[in-house]
Amino acid sequence: MYNPDNQYRCTIIRGKSQVDMENLLSLYANIVDRTCPCALELFRTEGFKMLSKALFNTEDYGNLSASNQKTVQNHLTEVAGSLLGLYYPYTDPDTGTVYVRKSAACQFLIDSNDYPTFFKNLCLNFQFPNGSKSKKYIEEDFAHGVHIKPFCYVVKLLHHAQNREDKMVLTKQEIGYYVLNNLDVLRGEVSVETVCDRIAKDRKNGITKDKLTGSRDWQHIKEQFNLLELADIIECDSTYVWLNHAETESIAMFIDHLEEPFFEYNSDDLDSAVGKTAYIEQWKQYYGKFNEQLAKISAPATIASASQGGAEAVLGMHKFTTDLGNEGEALVLRLEQERVRAYKARLVNKVLLLGNIKGLGYDISSIEADEDAEHPEFARYIEVKSTRRITEPTFDAEWSDSMNLTAKEWIAAQQYGEHYNVYRVYFTKNKTIVVRVKDPYRLSQEQRIDVYPTVYQMNIDASVIEKRYVDAHA
């Protein structure tokens, strides 16, 4: 029998704010990409060094204060590893050496720059019990019979509530108390229909459940809402939660996924240290998988598309596409056309989209126009790098970003020098933002940006970007 007051605190790894999570995500992923596969000791050494540089402007992790060292450790192990599933450990059965491998989800993120889809995948894979917690809490979850995919359940609950005759809109407190903190639900014993009926009954009788306050009682609930928001599945205000109806395909996938098999493990094996280690390793490998069906789902985005002749651009708020590269190139083409046209209309035909021509090392050929009074018709070579995320990048002192350049693109950066530009396009929830990095080769020579020969990975901070185009359109 469902008892809403049968409360159980089922915790989740504490992440960062939504903005910080997205600001740091590419850094985490590229640390993993640059170091893995490798032995655990080497991974930690290199990861701590790179995070120390990003967070505290020094690679000397050993000389950081104890507090700052703990912060670096938390970013690498708890957030990048346990919460985000960007990598997983593997113990060699013959030697006992622990290695670290890059997850399939991490590889998807690096290849696609699609943050919401990455978080959708995370939410689909997540379940209670899991191997992301400390061993004490893993044992408690098994002992209490916890067995649920909480994100999938919440999506199904919201879908049912909003399709009832009374069109229920649930509050965060209701979902927290009646679902995410309720042991009966967490055991997988209660249908979404039963939960909705009970909430409706309690509302009618003037009974409210708003007892979840403070860090201990509320933080783990808040973390789960944050992840669903980053996945672009839900939208919230200070009180209520509802589904993002632009994500119909993804919502259906979440509901279907609730019936998919769980990651199962024999709890008796947790009695030994070897068994616990094996469980954690197997869970983390499972958690880092990528659901290929997600790559086939169209994602809503703010799109800019240019006509073939380049004379006009069309904005479509609800056009669907998964090709971020084409979206970004179309937007930058329009911006360059507008900039050059404002300087001298007859020169707009010098702005050319060349992204489909292989081997050039850039996507758009333009001219300097208003930005070089002495040589307005000097060529400008533009490489466009696009990403999709929910929050707007902050561009503050702590902000950083990483993007991959091909060998051809880096050669072009060297060849064209001050005339070579990387335009970074951020498709966010409410606006599209474009910033420019001019002459990245010179910046790398001046050690103002880091460039590593993976493909070529370029790490930038706020001091090197030009914000002329920071608000491309609202």
CSV table of C-alpha atoms in Angstrom, one decimal:
chain,number,residue,atom,x,y,z
A,1,MET,CA,0.0,0.0,0.0
A,2,TYR,CA,1.3,3.4,-1.0
A,3,ASN,CA,2.2,5.6,2.0
A,4,PRO,CA,3.5,9.1,1.0
A,5,ASP,CA,5.0,9.5,4.5
A,6,ASN,CA,7.2,6.5,4.1
A,7,GLN,CA,10.2,8.7,3.4
A,8,TYR,CA,13.7,7.6,2.4
A,9,ARG,CA,16.6,9.9,1.5
A,10,CYS,CA,18.0,8.4,-1.7
A,11,THR,CA,21.0,10.5,-2.5
A,12,ILE,CA,22.8,11.4,-5.7
A,13,ILE,CA,26.3,12.8,-6.3
A,14,ARG,CA,26.3,16.5,-5.8
A,15,GLY,CA,27.1,18.4,-9.0
A,16,LYS,CA,27.6,22.0,-9.8
A,17,SER,CA,25.2,24.7,-10.8
A,18,GLN,CA,23.7,24.3,-14.3
A,19,VAL,CA,25.9,27.1,-15.7
A,20,ASP,CA,29.0,25.7,-14.1
A,21,MET,CA,28.2,22.2,-15.2
A,22,GLU,CA,27.9,23.3,-18.9
A,23,ASN,CA,30.9,25.7,-18.6
A,24,LEU,CA,33.1,22.8,-17.4
A,25,LEU,CA,31.7,19.9,-19.4
A,26,SER,CA,34.0,20.3,-22.5
A,27,LEU,CA,37.0,20.6,-20.2
A,28,TYR,CA,36.1,17.4,-18.4
A,29,ALA,CA,35.5,15.6,-21.6
A,30,ASN,CA,38.8,16.7,-23.2
A,31,ILE,CA,40.8,15.8,-20.1
A,32,VAL,CA,39.4,12.3,-20.5
A,33,ASP,CA,39.9,12.2,-24.3
A,34,ARG,CA,43.5,13.4,-24.0
A,35,THR,CA,44.6,10.9,-21.3
A,36,CYS,CA,42.6,7.7,-21.7
A,37,PRO,CA,43.1,4.9,-21.9
A,38,CYS,CA,45.8,4.9,-19.2
A,39,ALA,CA,46.6,3.6,-15.8
A,40,LEU,CA,44.6,5.2,-13.0
A,41,GLU,CA,47.6,6.8,-11.4
A,42,LEU,CA,48.6,8.5,-14.6
A,43,PHE,CA,45.0,9.6,-15.2
A,44,ARG,CA,44.8,11.2,-11.8
A,45,THR,CA,48.2,12.9,-12.2
A,46,GLU,CA,47.4,14.4,-15.5
A,47,GLY,CA,43.8,15.2,-14.7
A,48,PHE,CA,44.7,17.0,-11.4
A,49,LYS,CA,47.3,19.0,-13.3
A,50,MET,CA,44.9,20.1,-16.1
A,51,LEU,CA,42.1,20.9,-13.7
A,52,SER,CA,44.5,22.8,-11.4
A,53,LYS,CA,45.5,24.9,-14.5
A,54,ALA,CA,41.9,25.5,-15.4
A,55,LEU,CA,40.6,26.3,-11.9
A,56,PHE,CA,43.5,27.9,-10.2
A,57,ASN,CA,45.8,29.0,-13.0
A,58,THR,CA,48.7,26.6,-12.1
A,59,GLU,CA,49.6,23.1,-13.1
A,60,ASP,CA,51.3,22.6,-9.7
A,61,TYR,CA,48.6,20.6,-8.0
A,62,GLY,CA,51.0,19.6,-5.2
A,63,ASN,CA,51.4,23.1,-4.1
A,64,LEU,CA,47.7,23.9,-3.9
A,65,SER,CA,46.1,24.3,-0.5
A,66,ALA,CA,44.4,21.2,1.0
A,67,SER,CA,41.0,22.8,0.3
A,68,ASN,CA,41.8,23.5,-3.4
A,69,GLN,CA,43.3,20.0,-3.8
A,70,LYS,CA,40.0,18.6,-2.5
A,71,THR,CA,38.1,20.8,-5.0
A,72,VAL,CA,40.2,19.5,-7.9
A,73,GLN,CA,39.7,15.9,-6.8
A,74,ASN,CA,36.0,16.4,-6.5
A,75,HIS,CA,35.8,17.7,-10.1
A,76,LEU,CA,37.7,14.8,-11.5
A,77,THR,CA,36.4,11.8,-9.5
A,78,GLU,CA,32.9,12.8,-8.3
A,79,VAL,CA,31.6,15.1,-11.0
A,80,ALA,CA,33.4,14.0,-14.2
A,81,GLY,CA,33.5,10.3,-13.2
A,82,SER,CA,30.7,9.3,-10.9
A,83,LEU,CA,28.0,11.8,-11.9
A,84,LEU,CA,28.7,12.5,-15.5
A,85,GLY,CA,30.0,9.0,-16.5
A,86,LEU,CA,32.7,10.4,-18.8
A,87,TYR,CA,35.1,7.5,-17.9
A,88,TYR,CA,35.1,4.2,-16.1
A,89,PRO,CA,37.8,2.1,-14.3
A,90,TYR,CA,38.8,-1.3,-15.3
A,91,THR,CA,41.0,-3.7,-13.2
A,92,ASP,CA,43.2,-6.1,-15.2
A,93,PRO,CA,42.4,-9.5,-13.7
A,94,ASP,CA,46.0,-10.8,-14.3
A,95,THR,CA,48.0,-7.9,-12.9
A,96,GLY,CA,45.5,-6.1,-10.7
A,97,THR,CA,46.4,-2.8,-12.3
A,98,VAL,CA,43.5,-0.3,-12.5
A,99,TYR,CA,43.1,1.4,-15.9
A,100,VAL,CA,40.8,4.2,-16.9
A,101,ARG,CA,38.8,4.1,-20.2
A,102,LYS,CA,36.8,6.8,-22.0
A,103,SER,CA,33.1,6.1,-22.0
A,104,ALA,CA,31.0,6.0,-25.2
A,105,ALA,CA,28.9,8.9,-23.8
A,106,CYS,CA,32.1,11.0,-23.6
A,107,GLN,CA,33.0,10.2,-27.1
A,108,PHE,CA,29.5,11.2,-28.3
A,109,LEU,CA,29.9,14.5,-26.5
A,110,ILE,CA,33.3,15.2,-28.1
A,111,ASP,CA,32.1,14.3,-31.5
A,112,SER,CA,28.7,16.2,-31.4
A,113,ASN,CA,29.1,19.1,-28.9
A,114,ASP,CA,25.4,18.4,-28.1
A,115,TYR,CA,25.1,19.0,-24.4
A,116,PRO,CA,21.3,18.3,-24.0
A,117,THR,CA,21.5,15.0,-25.7
A,118,PHE,CA,24.5,14.0,-23.5
A,119,PHE,CA,22.4,14.8,-20.4
A,120,LYS,CA,19.4,12.9,-21.9
A,121,ASN,CA,21.6,9.9,-22.2
A,122,LEU,CA,22.8,10.3,-18.6
A,123,CYS,CA,19.2,10.5,-17.3
A,124,LEU,CA,18.2,7.4,-19.3
A,125,ASN,CA,21.1,5.4,-17.9
A,126,PHE,CA,20.6,6.5,-14.4
A,127,GLN,CA,19.0,4.2,-11.8
A,128,PHE,CA,18.8,3.4,-8.1
A,129,PRO,CA,20.6,1.4,-6.9
A,130,ASN,CA,23.8,2.3,-8.6
A,131,GLY,CA,27.5,2.2,-8.2
A,132,SER,CA,28.1,5.9,-8.1
A,133,LYS,CA,27.7,6.3,-4.4
A,134,SER,CA,30.0,5.3,-1.5
A,135,LYS,CA,29.8,1.7,-0.5
A,136,LYS,CA,27.9,2.5,2.6
A,137,TYR,CA,25.0,4.1,0.7
A,138,ILE,CA,25.1,1.4,-2.0
A,139,GLU,CA,24.5,-1.2,0.8
A,140,GLU,CA,21.7,0.9,2.3
A,141,ASP,CA,19.9,1.1,-1.1
A,142,PHE,CA,20.1,-2.6,-1.6
A,143,ALA,CA,18.9,-3.3,1.9
A,144,HIS,CA,15.9,-1.1,1.4
A,145,GLY,CA,15.0,-2.7,-1.9
A,146,VAL,CA,15.4,0.5,-3.9
A,147,HIS,CA,14.8,-0.3,-7.6
A,148,ILE,CA,13.8,2.5,-9.9
A,149,LYS,CA,14.8,4.7,-12.9
A,150,PRO,CA,13.9,8.0,-11.2
A,151,PHE,CA,14.2,10.3,-14.3
A,152,CYS,CA,12.1,8.0,-16.5
A,153,TYR,CA,9.6,7.7,-13.7
A,154,VAL,CA,9.3,11.5,-13.2
A,155,VAL,CA,8.9,12.0,-17.0
A,156,LYS,CA,6.1,9.5,-17.1
A,157,LEU,CA,4.5,11.0,-14.0
A,158,LEU,CA,4.5,14.5,-15.5
A,159,HIS,CA,3.2,13.2,-18.8
A,160,HIS,CA,0.3,11.4,-17.1
A,161,ALA,CA,-0.5,14.4,-14.9
A,162,GLN,CA,-0.6,16.8,-17.8
A,163,ASN,CA,-2.8,14.5,-19.8
A,164,ARG,CA,-5.4,14.0,-17.0
A,165,GLU,CA,-8.8,15.6,-17.4
A,166,ASP,CA,-7.9,18.1,-14.8
A,167,LYS,CA,-4.5,18.9,-16.4
A,168,MET,CA,-2.5,18.7,-13.2
A,169,VAL,CA,0.7,20.7,-13.0
A,170,LEU,CA,2.9,19.3,-10.2
A,171,THR,CA,5.1,21.2,-7.8
A,172,LYS,CA,8.7,20.5,-7.1
A,173,GLN,CA,7.8,19.7,-3.5
A,174,GLU,CA,5.2,17.2,-4.5
A,175,ILE,CA,7.5,15.4,-6.8
A,176,GLY,CA,10.2,15.4,-4.1
A,177,TYR,CA,8.0,14.2,-1.3
A,178,TYR,CA,5.6,11.8,-3.1
A,179,VAL,CA,8.2,10.4,-5.5
A,180,LEU,CA,11.9,11.0,-5.2
A,181,ASN,CA,11.9,10.7,-1.4
A,182,ASN,CA,9.3,8.1,-1.1
A,183,LEU,CA,10.5,4.5,-0.4
A,184,ASP,CA,7.4,2.8,-1.8
A,185,VAL,CA,7.9,4.6,-5.2
A,186,LEU,CA,11.7,4.1,-5.0
A,187,ARG,CA,11.1,0.4,-4.6
A,188,GLY,CA,9.2,0.4,-7.9
A,189,GLU,CA,5.9,-0.6,-6.3
A,190,VAL,CA,3.7,2.4,-7.1
A,191,SER,CA,2.3,3.4,-10.5
A,192,VAL,CA,2.3,7.0,-11.7
A,193,GLU,CA,-1.5,6.9,-11.7
A,194,THR,CA,-1.6,6.1,-8.0
A,195,VAL,CA,0.8,8.9,-7.2
A,196,CYS,CA,-1.3,11.4,-9.2
A,197,ASP,CA,-4.5,10.3,-7.6
A,198,ARG,CA,-3.0,10.6,-4.1
A,199,ILE,CA,-1.7,14.1,-4.8
A,200,ALA,CA,-5.1,15.2,-6.2
A,201,LYS,CA,-6.8,13.8,-3.1
A,202,ASP,CA,-4.5,15.5,-0.7
A,203,ARG,CA,-4.9,18.8,-2.6
A,204,LYS,CA,-8.6,18.5,-2.4
A,205,ASN,CA,-8.4,17.9,1.4
A,206,GLY,CA,-6.0,20.8,1.9
A,207,ILE,CA,-3.0,18.5,2.7
A,208,THR,CA,0.3,19.9,1.5
A,209,LYS,CA,3.7,18.2,1.6
A,210,ASP,CA,6.3,21.0,1.7
A,211,LYS,CA,8.6,19.6,4.4
A,212,LEU,CA,11.6,19.1,2.2
A,213,THR,CA,13.8,22.1,3.0
A,214,GLY,CA,17.5,22.7,3.7
A,215,SER,CA,20.5,21.2,2.1
A,216,ARG,CA,20.2,17.7,3.6
A,217,ASP,CA,16.5,17.1,2.7
A,218,TRP,CA,16.4,19.0,-0.6
A,219,GLN,CA,19.8,19.1,-2.3
A,220,HIS,CA,19.5,15.6,-3.8
A,221,ILE,CA,16.0,16.4,-5.2
A,222,LYS,CA,17.3,19.6,-6.7
A,223,GLU,CA,20.2,17.8,-8.4
A,224,GLN,CA,17.8,15.5,-10.2
A,225,PHE,CA,15.7,18.5,-11.4
A,226,ASN,CA,18.9,20.2,-12.6
A,227,LEU,CA,19.9,17.2,-14.7
A,228,LEU,CA,16.4,16.9,-16.3
A,229,GLU,CA,16.6,20.6,-17.1
A,230,LEU,CA,20.0,20.2,-18.6
A,231,ALA,CA,18.6,17.4,-20.7
A,232,ASP,CA,15.9,19.9,-21.9
A,233,ILE,CA,13.2,17.4,-20.9
A,234,ILE,CA,11.5,19.6,-18.2
A,235,GLU,CA,11.0,23.2,-17.5
A,236,CYS,CA,10.6,24.8,-14.1
A,237,ASP,CA,9.8,28.0,-12.3
A,238,SER,CA,10.3,28.5,-8.5
A,239,THR,CA,7.4,26.2,-7.7
A,240,TYR,CA,6.1,24.1,-10.6
A,241,VAL,CA,7.6,21.5,-13.0
A,242,TRP,CA,6.3,20.6,-16.5
A,243,LEU,CA,7.5,18.8,-19.6
A,244,ASN,CA,9.1,20.6,-22.5
A,245,HIS,CA,6.6,19.8,-25.2
A,246,ALA,CA,9.1,20.5,-28.0
A,247,GLU,CA,10.8,17.2,-26.9
A,248,THR,CA,8.0,14.9,-27.8
A,249,GLU,CA,10.2,12.1,-29.2
A,250,SER,CA,12.5,12.2,-26.2
A,251,ILE,CA,9.7,12.2,-23.7
A,252,ALA,CA,8.3,9.1,-25.4
A,253,MET,CA,11.7,7.4,-25.3
A,254,PHE,CA,12.0,8.2,-21.5
A,255,ILE,CA,8.6,6.6,-20.9
A,256,ASP,CA,9.4,3.5,-22.9
A,257,HIS,CA,12.8,3.2,-21.2
A,258,LEU,CA,11.1,2.8,-17.8
A,259,GLU,CA,10.2,-0.7,-19.0
A,260,GLU,CA,13.7,-1.5,-20.2
A,261,PRO,CA,15.9,-4.0,-18.2
A,262,PHE,CA,17.8,-2.6,-15.3
A,263,PHE,CA,21.5,-2.9,-14.6
A,264,GLU,CA,21.3,-5.8,-12.2
A,265,TYR,CA,23.8,-7.1,-9.7
A,266,ASN,CA,23.7,-9.8,-7.1
A,267,SER,CA,23.7,-8.0,-3.8
A,268,ASP,CA,25.2,-11.0,-2.1
A,269,ASP,CA,28.4,-10.2,-4.0
A,270,LEU,CA,28.7,-6.9,-2.2
A,271,ASP,CA,29.8,-8.7,1.0
A,272,SER,CA,33.4,-8.9,-0.2
A,273,ALA,CA,35.7,-6.1,-1.1
A,274,VAL,CA,36.3,-7.7,-4.5
A,275,GLY,CA,32.6,-7.9,-5.1
A,276,LYS,CA,32.0,-4.3,-4.3
A,277,THR,CA,34.8,-3.2,-6.6
A,278,ALA,CA,33.5,-5.3,-9.4
A,279,TYR,CA,30.0,-3.9,-8.9
A,280,ILE,CA,31.3,-0.3,-9.1
A,281,GLU,CA,33.4,-0.9,-12.2
A,282,GLN,CA,30.6,-2.7,-14.0
A,283,TRP,CA,28.1,0.0,-13.1
A,284,LYS,CA,30.3,2.8,-14.3
A,285,GLN,CA,30.9,1.0,-17.6
A,286,TYR,CA,27.1,0.5,-18.0
A,287,TYR,CA,26.4,4.1,-17.0
A,288,GLY,CA,28.8,5.5,-19.6
A,289,LYS,CA,27.2,3.8,-22.5
A,290,PHE,CA,25.5,5.8,-25.2
A,291,ASN,CA,21.9,5.1,-26.4
A,292,GLU,CA,22.2,5.2,-30.1
A,293,GLN,CA,18.5,5.9,-30.5
A,294,LEU,CA,19.1,9.4,-29.1
A,295,ALA,CA,21.2,10.3,-32.1
A,296,LYS,CA,18.2,9.6,-34.4
A,297,ILE,CA,15.9,12.0,-32.5
A,298,SER,CA,15.6,15.5,-33.8
A,299,ALA,CA,16.5,18.2,-31.4
A,300,PRO,CA,14.7,21.6,-31.2
A,301,ALA,CA,17.1,24.5,-31.7
A,302,THR,CA,17.3,28.1,-32.7
A,303,ILE,CA,18.3,27.9,-36.3
A,304,ALA,CA,19.6,30.4,-38.8
A,305,SER,CA,19.6,29.2,-42.4
A,306,ALA,CA,20.8,31.3,-45.4
A,307,SER,CA,19.5,31.1,-48.9
A,308,GLN,CA,21.8,29.7,-51.6
A,309,GLY,CA,22.3,33.0,-53.1
A,310,GLY,CA,23.2,34.6,-49.8
A,311,ALA,CA,20.8,37.5,-50.2
A,312,GLU,CA,18.6,36.7,-47.2
A,313,ALA,CA,18.5,34.6,-44.0
A,314,VAL,CA,15.5,32.8,-42.4
A,315,LEU,CA,15.2,32.3,-38.7
A,316,GLY,CA,13.2,29.3,-37.6
A,317,MET,CA,12.7,28.8,-33.8
A,318,HIS,CA,11.1,25.4,-34.2
A,319,LYS,CA,13.0,23.9,-37.1
A,320,PHE,CA,14.5,20.6,-36.2
A,321,THR,CA,18.0,19.4,-37.1
A,322,THR,CA,20.8,17.4,-35.6
A,323,ASP,CA,23.5,19.0,-37.7
A,324,LEU,CA,25.0,21.6,-35.4
A,325,GLY,CA,27.8,22.3,-37.9
A,326,ASN,CA,25.4,23.4,-40.7
A,327,GLU,CA,23.3,25.5,-38.2
A,328,GLY,CA,26.4,27.4,-37.0
A,329,GLU,CA,27.8,28.0,-40.5
A,330,ALA,CA,24.4,29.3,-41.7
A,331,LEU,CA,24.2,31.7,-38.8
A,332,VAL,CA,27.7,33.0,-39.2
A,333,LEU,CA,27.2,33.4,-42.9
A,334,ARG,CA,24.2,35.6,-42.2
A,335,LEU,CA,26.1,37.7,-39.7
A,336,GLU,CA,29.0,38.2,-42.0
A,337,GLN,CA,26.7,39.1,-44.9
A,338,GLU,CA,25.0,41.7,-42.7
A,339,ARG,CA,28.3,43.1,-41.5
A,340,VAL,CA,29.8,43.4,-45.0
A,341,ARG,CA,26.5,44.7,-46.4
A,342,ALA,CA,26.4,47.4,-43.8
A,343,TYR,CA,29.9,48.5,-44.9
A,344,LYS,CA,29.4,48.3,-48.6
A,345,ALA,CA,26.5,46.4,-50.2
A,346,ARG,CA,28.3,45.6,-53.5
A,347,LEU,CA,31.0,43.6,-51.5
A,348,VAL,CA,28.5,41.1,-50.0
A,349,ASN,CA,29.1,38.7,-52.8
A,350,LYS,CA,32.6,38.2,-51.3
A,351,VAL,CA,31.1,36.3,-48.4
A,352,LEU,CA,31.1,32.7,-49.4
A,353,LEU,CA,30.0,29.5,-47.6
A,354,LEU,CA,32.6,26.9,-48.4
A,355,GLY,CA,32.1,24.3,-45.6
A,356,ASN,CA,31.3,21.5,-48.0
A,357,ILE,CA,34.7,21.8,-49.7
A,358,LYS,CA,37.1,19.4,-48.0
A,359,GLY,CA,40.6,20.4,-47.1
A,360,LEU,CA,40.4,24.2,-47.0
A,361,GLY,CA,40.7,24.4,-43.2
A,362,TYR,CA,37.9,27.0,-42.9
A,363,ASP,CA,34.1,27.2,-43.5
A,364,ILE,CA,33.5,30.7,-44.7
A,365,SER,CA,35.5,33.2,-46.8
A,366,SER,CA,34.7,36.8,-46.0
A,367,ILE,CA,36.5,40.2,-46.0
A,368,GLU,CA,37.7,42.5,-43.2
A,369,ALA,CA,35.3,45.4,-44.3
A,370,ASP,CA,34.6,47.8,-41.5
A,371,GLU,CA,37.3,46.2,-39.2
A,372,ASP,CA,40.3,47.2,-41.4
A,373,ALA,CA,39.9,50.7,-42.7
A,374,GLU,CA,43.1,50.5,-44.7
A,375,HIS,CA,42.5,47.1,-46.3
A,376,PRO,CA,38.7,46.5,-46.2
A,377,GLU,CA,38.9,43.9,-48.9
A,378,PHE,CA,41.5,41.8,-47.3
A,379,ALA,CA,40.3,38.2,-46.9
A,380,ARG,CA,38.9,36.9,-43.7
A,381,TYR,CA,38.9,33.1,-43.2
A,382,ILE,CA,36.4,31.7,-40.7
A,383,GLU,CA,36.2,28.3,-39.1
A,384,VAL,CA,32.8,27.8,-37.3
A,385,LYS,CA,32.6,25.6,-34.2
A,386,SER,CA,29.1,25.1,-32.8
A,387,THR,CA,27.7,23.6,-29.6
A,388,ARG,CA,24.2,23.2,-28.2
A,389,ARG,CA,23.6,23.8,-24.5
A,390,ILE,CA,20.8,25.0,-22.2
A,391,THR,CA,22.5,27.8,-20.2
A,392,GLU,CA,24.3,30.8,-21.6
A,393,PRO,CA,28.1,30.8,-21.2
A,394,THR,CA,29.3,33.3,-18.6
A,395,PHE,CA,32.6,34.4,-20.1
A,396,ASP,CA,33.8,35.3,-16.6
A,397,ALA,CA,37.3,34.7,-15.2
A,398,GLU,CA,36.4,31.0,-14.3
A,399,TRP,CA,34.9,30.3,-17.7
A,400,SER,CA,36.7,28.1,-20.3
A,401,ASP,CA,35.9,26.2,-23.4
A,402,SER,CA,37.6,23.6,-25.6
A,403,MET,CA,37.1,22.7,-29.2
A,404,ASN,CA,38.7,20.4,-31.6
A,405,LEU,CA,40.5,21.6,-34.8
A,406,THR,CA,41.6,19.3,-37.6
A,407,ALA,CA,45.1,19.3,-38.8
A,408,LYS,CA,44.0,21.2,-41.9
A,409,GLU,CA,42.3,23.8,-39.8
A,410,TRP,CA,45.4,24.3,-37.7
A,411,ILE,CA,47.6,24.6,-40.8
A,412,ALA,CA,45.2,27.2,-42.1
A,413,ALA,CA,45.4,29.1,-38.8
A,414,GLN,CA,49.2,29.1,-39.2
A,415,GLN,CA,49.1,30.1,-42.8
A,416,TYR,CA,46.5,32.9,-42.6
A,417,GLY,CA,47.6,34.3,-39.3
A,418,GLU,CA,45.7,37.5,-38.3
A,419,HIS,CA,43.2,36.8,-41.1
A,420,TYR,CA,42.1,33.5,-39.6
A,421,ASN,CA,39.2,33.4,-37.1
A,422,VAL,CA,37.4,30.8,-35.1
A,423,TYR,CA,33.8,31.7,-34.5
A,424,ARG,CA,32.3,29.8,-31.6
A,425,VAL,CA,28.5,29.5,-31.8
A,426,TYR,CA,26.5,28.6,-28.7
A,427,PHE,CA,22.9,27.5,-29.3
A,428,THR,CA,21.3,28.0,-25.9
A,429,LYS,CA,17.8,27.6,-24.6
A,430,ASN,CA,16.8,31.3,-25.0
A,431,LYS,CA,19.3,32.8,-27.5
A,432,THR,CA,22.2,32.1,-29.8
A,433,ILE,CA,25.5,33.6,-28.9
A,434,VAL,CA,28.5,33.9,-31.2
A,435,VAL,CA,32.0,35.0,-30.1
A,436,ARG,CA,35.2,35.2,-32.1
A,437,VAL,CA,38.8,34.1,-31.5
A,438,LYS,CA,41.1,36.0,-33.9
A,439,ASP,CA,44.5,34.6,-35.0
A,440,PRO,CA,44.5,31.5,-32.7
A,441,TYR,CA,48.0,30.6,-33.9
A,442,ARG,CA,49.5,33.9,-32.5
A,443,LEU,CA,47.5,33.4,-29.3
A,444,SER,CA,49.0,30.0,-28.9
A,445,GLN,CA,52.5,31.4,-29.6
A,446,GLU,CA,51.9,34.0,-26.9
A,447,GLN,CA,50.7,31.2,-24.6
A,448,ARG,CA,47.4,32.9,-24.1
A,449,ILE,CA,45.6,29.8,-25.3
A,450,ASP,CA,46.5,26.1,-25.0
A,451,VAL,CA,46.7,24.0,-28.2
A,452,TYR,CA,47.3,20.3,-28.0
A,453,PRO,CA,47.9,17.9,-30.9
A,454,THR,CA,45.1,15.5,-30.3
A,455,VAL,CA,43.2,16.4,-33.3
A,456,TYR,CA,44.2,19.9,-32.4
A,457,GLN,CA,42.4,20.9,-29.1
A,458,MET,CA,42.2,24.6,-28.5
A,459,ASN,CA,41.4,25.8,-24.9
A,460,ILE,CA,40.4,29.4,-24.5
A,461,ASP,CA,39.3,31.7,-21.7
A,462,ALA,CA,37.3,35.0,-21.6
A,463,SER,CA,40.4,37.2,-22.1
A,464,VAL,CA,40.8,36.3,-25.8
A,465,ILE,CA,37.3,36.4,-27.2
A,466,GLU,CA,35.7,39.4,-29.0
A,467,LYS,CA,32.1,39.9,-28.2
A,468,ARG,CA,30.9,41.9,-31.1
A,469,TYR,CA,28.5,39.2,-32.0
A,470,VAL,CA,27.9,38.0,-28.5
A,471,ASP,CA,24.1,38.2,-28.8
A,472,ALA,CA,23.4,36.9,-32.3
A,473,HIS,CA,19.6,37.0,-31.8
A,474,ALA,CA,17.2,36.6,-28.9
